[in-house]
Coordinates of C-alpha atoms and ligand atoms in Angstrom, one line a residue:
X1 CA 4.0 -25.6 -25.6
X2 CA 1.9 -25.7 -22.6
X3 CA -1.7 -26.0 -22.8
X4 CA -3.0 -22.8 -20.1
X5 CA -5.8 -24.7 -17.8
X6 CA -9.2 -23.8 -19.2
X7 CA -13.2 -24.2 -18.5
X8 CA -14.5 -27.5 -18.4
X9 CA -16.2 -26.5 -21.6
X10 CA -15.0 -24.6 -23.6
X11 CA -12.6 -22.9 -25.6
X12 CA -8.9 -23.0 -24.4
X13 CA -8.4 -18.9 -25.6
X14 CA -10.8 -16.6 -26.9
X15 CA -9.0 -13.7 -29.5
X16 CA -10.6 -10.5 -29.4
X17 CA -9.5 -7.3 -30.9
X18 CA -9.7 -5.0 -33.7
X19 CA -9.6 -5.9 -37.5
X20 CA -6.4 -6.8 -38.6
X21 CA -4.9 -7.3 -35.2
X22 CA -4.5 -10.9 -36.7
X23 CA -6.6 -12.9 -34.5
X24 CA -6.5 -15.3 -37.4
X25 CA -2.8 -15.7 -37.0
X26 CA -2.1 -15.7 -33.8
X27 CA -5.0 -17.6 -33.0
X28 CA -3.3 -20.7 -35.9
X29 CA -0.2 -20.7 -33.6
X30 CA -1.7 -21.2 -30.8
X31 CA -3.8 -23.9 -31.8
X32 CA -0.6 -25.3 -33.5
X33 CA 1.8 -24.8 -30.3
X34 CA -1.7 -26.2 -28.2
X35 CA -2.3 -28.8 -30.7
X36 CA -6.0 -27.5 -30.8
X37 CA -8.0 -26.4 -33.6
X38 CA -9.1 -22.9 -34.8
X39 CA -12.4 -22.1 -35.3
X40 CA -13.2 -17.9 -36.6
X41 CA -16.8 -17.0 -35.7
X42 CA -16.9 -15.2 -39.3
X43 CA -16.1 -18.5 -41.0
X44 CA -18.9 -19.9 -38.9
X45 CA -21.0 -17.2 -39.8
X46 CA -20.2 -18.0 -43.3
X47 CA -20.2 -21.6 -43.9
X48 CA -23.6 -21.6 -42.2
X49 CA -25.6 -18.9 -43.9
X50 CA -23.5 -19.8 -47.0
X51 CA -23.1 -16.1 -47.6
X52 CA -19.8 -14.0 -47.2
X53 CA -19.6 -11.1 -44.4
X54 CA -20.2 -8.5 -46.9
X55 CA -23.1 -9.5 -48.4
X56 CA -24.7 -9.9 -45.2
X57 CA -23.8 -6.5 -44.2
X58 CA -25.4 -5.4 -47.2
X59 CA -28.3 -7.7 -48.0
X60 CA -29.1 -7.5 -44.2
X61 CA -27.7 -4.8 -42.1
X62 CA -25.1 -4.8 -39.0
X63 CA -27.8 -5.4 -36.7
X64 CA -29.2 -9.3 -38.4
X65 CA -25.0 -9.5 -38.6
X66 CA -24.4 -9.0 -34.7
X67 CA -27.4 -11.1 -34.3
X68 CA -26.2 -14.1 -36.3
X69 CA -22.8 -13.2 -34.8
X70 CA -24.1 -13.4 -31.1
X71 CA -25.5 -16.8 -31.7
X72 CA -22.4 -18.3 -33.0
X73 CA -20.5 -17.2 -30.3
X74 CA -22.6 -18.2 -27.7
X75 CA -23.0 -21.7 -29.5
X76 CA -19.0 -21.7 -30.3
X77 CA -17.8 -20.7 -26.2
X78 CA -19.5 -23.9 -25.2
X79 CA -19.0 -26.5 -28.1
X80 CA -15.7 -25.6 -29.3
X81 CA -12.4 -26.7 -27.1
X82 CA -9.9 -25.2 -28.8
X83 CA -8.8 -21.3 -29.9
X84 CA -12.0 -19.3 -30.9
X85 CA -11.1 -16.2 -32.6
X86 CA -14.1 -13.1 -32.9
X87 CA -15.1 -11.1 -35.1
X88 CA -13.6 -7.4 -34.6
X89 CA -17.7 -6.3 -33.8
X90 CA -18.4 -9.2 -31.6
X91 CA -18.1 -7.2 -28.2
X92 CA -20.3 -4.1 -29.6
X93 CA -23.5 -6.8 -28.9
X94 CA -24.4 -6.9 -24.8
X95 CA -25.1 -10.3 -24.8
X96 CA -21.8 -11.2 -26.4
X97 CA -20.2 -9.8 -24.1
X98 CA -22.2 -11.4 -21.2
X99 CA -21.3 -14.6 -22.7
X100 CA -17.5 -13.5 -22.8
X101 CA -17.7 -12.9 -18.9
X102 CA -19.9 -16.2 -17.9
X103 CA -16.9 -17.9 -20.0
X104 CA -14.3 -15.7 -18.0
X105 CA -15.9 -16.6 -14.5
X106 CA -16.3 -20.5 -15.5
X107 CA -11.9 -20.3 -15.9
X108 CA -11.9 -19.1 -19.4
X109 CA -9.5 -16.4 -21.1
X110 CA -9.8 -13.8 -23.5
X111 CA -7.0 -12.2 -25.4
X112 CA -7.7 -9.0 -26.4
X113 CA -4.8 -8.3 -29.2
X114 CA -3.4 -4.4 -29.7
X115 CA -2.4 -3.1 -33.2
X116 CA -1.3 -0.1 -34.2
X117 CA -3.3 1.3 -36.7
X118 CA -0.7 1.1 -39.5
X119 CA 0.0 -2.7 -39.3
X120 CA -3.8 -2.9 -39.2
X121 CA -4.7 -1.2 -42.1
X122 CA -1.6 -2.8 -44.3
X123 CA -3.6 -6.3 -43.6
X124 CA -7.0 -5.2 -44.1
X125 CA -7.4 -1.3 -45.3
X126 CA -8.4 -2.8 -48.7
X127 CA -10.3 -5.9 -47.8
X128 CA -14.4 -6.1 -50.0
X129 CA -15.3 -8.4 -47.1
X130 CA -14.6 -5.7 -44.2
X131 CA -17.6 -3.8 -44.9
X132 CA -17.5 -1.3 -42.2
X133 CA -13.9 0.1 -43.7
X134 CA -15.8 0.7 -46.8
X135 CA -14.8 4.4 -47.6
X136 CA -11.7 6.3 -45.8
X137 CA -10.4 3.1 -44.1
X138 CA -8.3 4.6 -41.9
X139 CA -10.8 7.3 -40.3
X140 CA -13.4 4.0 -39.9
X141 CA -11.0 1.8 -38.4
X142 CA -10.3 4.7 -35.7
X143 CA -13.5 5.4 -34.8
X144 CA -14.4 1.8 -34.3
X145 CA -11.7 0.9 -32.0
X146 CA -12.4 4.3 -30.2
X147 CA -15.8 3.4 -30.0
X148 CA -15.3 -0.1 -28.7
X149 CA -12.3 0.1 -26.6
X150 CA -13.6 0.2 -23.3
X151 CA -16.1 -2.9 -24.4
X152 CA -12.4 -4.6 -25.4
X153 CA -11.2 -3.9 -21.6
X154 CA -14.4 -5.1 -20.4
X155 CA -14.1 -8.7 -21.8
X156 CA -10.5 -8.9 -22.1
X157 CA -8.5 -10.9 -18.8
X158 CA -5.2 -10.0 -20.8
X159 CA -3.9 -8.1 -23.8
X160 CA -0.9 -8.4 -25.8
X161 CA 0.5 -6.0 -28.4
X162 CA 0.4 -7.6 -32.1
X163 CA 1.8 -6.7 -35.2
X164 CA 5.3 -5.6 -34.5
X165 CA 6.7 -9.3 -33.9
X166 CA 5.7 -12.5 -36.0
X167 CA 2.4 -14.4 -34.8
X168 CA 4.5 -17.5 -33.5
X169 CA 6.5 -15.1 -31.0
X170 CA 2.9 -13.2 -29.9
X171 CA 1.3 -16.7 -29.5
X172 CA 4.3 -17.3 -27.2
X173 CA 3.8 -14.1 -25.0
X174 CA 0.1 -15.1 -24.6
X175 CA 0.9 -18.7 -23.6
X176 CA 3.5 -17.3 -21.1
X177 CA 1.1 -14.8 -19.8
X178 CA -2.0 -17.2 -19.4
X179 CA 0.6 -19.5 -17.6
X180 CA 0.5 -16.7 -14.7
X181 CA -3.1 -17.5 -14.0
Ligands
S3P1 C1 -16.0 -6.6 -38.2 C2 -14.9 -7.4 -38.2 C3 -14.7 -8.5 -39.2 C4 -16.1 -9.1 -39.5 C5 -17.0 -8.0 -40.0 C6 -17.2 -6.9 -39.0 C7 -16.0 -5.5 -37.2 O1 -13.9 -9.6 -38.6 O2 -16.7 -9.8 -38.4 O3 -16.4 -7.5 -41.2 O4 -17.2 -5.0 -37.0 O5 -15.0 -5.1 -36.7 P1 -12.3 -9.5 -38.4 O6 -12.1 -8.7 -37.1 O7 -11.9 -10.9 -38.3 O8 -11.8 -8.7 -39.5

């Protein structure tokens, strides 16, 4: 149950990774093993435009999305002390991911969680409010992560596989590792 040495300010963990890697879970047992809260930067997104994900993908586009999704997690990586899990799209904007890496070089870390593509698409193949697996969900959710891997390895200061063992047992492989240093 130790608590890894973070920034100053800032979030003790940032989750990154592909929908459905369950950021949302592992992210909860962290914060539960790190006494910390969770904050989600689509729930953000959410409760202040009062709209769901979807409908601003569709009233509005990706690109007012990544926008609105920039600003939270620029706002959330220096307000927010606890375990900040991403959007799965967060890292496709360049000035997310410069905010990732001035969080990295002030002592911060950022999980990036793998999946394989099965366990992701049992959680969220059939979800209304993942708009960009509208269609054949598999075939999106492949291009996508091939599309953004290499902005994953970017931001990422360690990665852990997620999805073949419960979230509690993850979140303790990502304490362990961020115990390294
Ligand atoms: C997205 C992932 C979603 C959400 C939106 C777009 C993406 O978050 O931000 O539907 O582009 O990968 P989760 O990764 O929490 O599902």
């Amino acid at each position: 149950m130790t608590r890894p040495a973070g920034p100053a300010q800032g979030p003790v963990a940032v989750l990154v990774g592909p929908m459905g890697s369950g950021k949302t879970a592992v992210g909860s047992a962290l914060a539960r093993r790190w006494g910390a809260s969770l904050r989600d930067t689509d729930h953000d997104i959410e409760d202040a435009t009062g709209r769901r994900v979807a409908e601003i993908f569709a009233e509005q586009g990706e690109d007012a999305f990544r926008e609105l999704e920039h600003r939270t997690v620029v706002h959330a990586l220096t307000t927010h002390d606890g375990v900040l899990a991403l959007g799965g799209g967060a890292v496709v904007h360049p000035g997310t991911r410069a905010a990732l890496a001035d969080y990295v070089a002030r002592g911060g870390h950022v999980v990036l969680l793998e999946v394989a593509p099965d366990v992701a698409l049992a959680r969220v193949g059939h979800d209304p409010n993942r708009p960009l697996l509208a269609g054949d969900a598999r075939e999106r959710w492949a291009a996508l992560l091939e599309a953004r891997q290499a902005w994953y390895d970017e931001v990422a200061t360690v990665r852990v596989r997620s999805g073949a063992h419960p979230a509690t047992q993850v979140a303790r492989h990502v304490e362990r590792l961020l115990a390294r240093g």
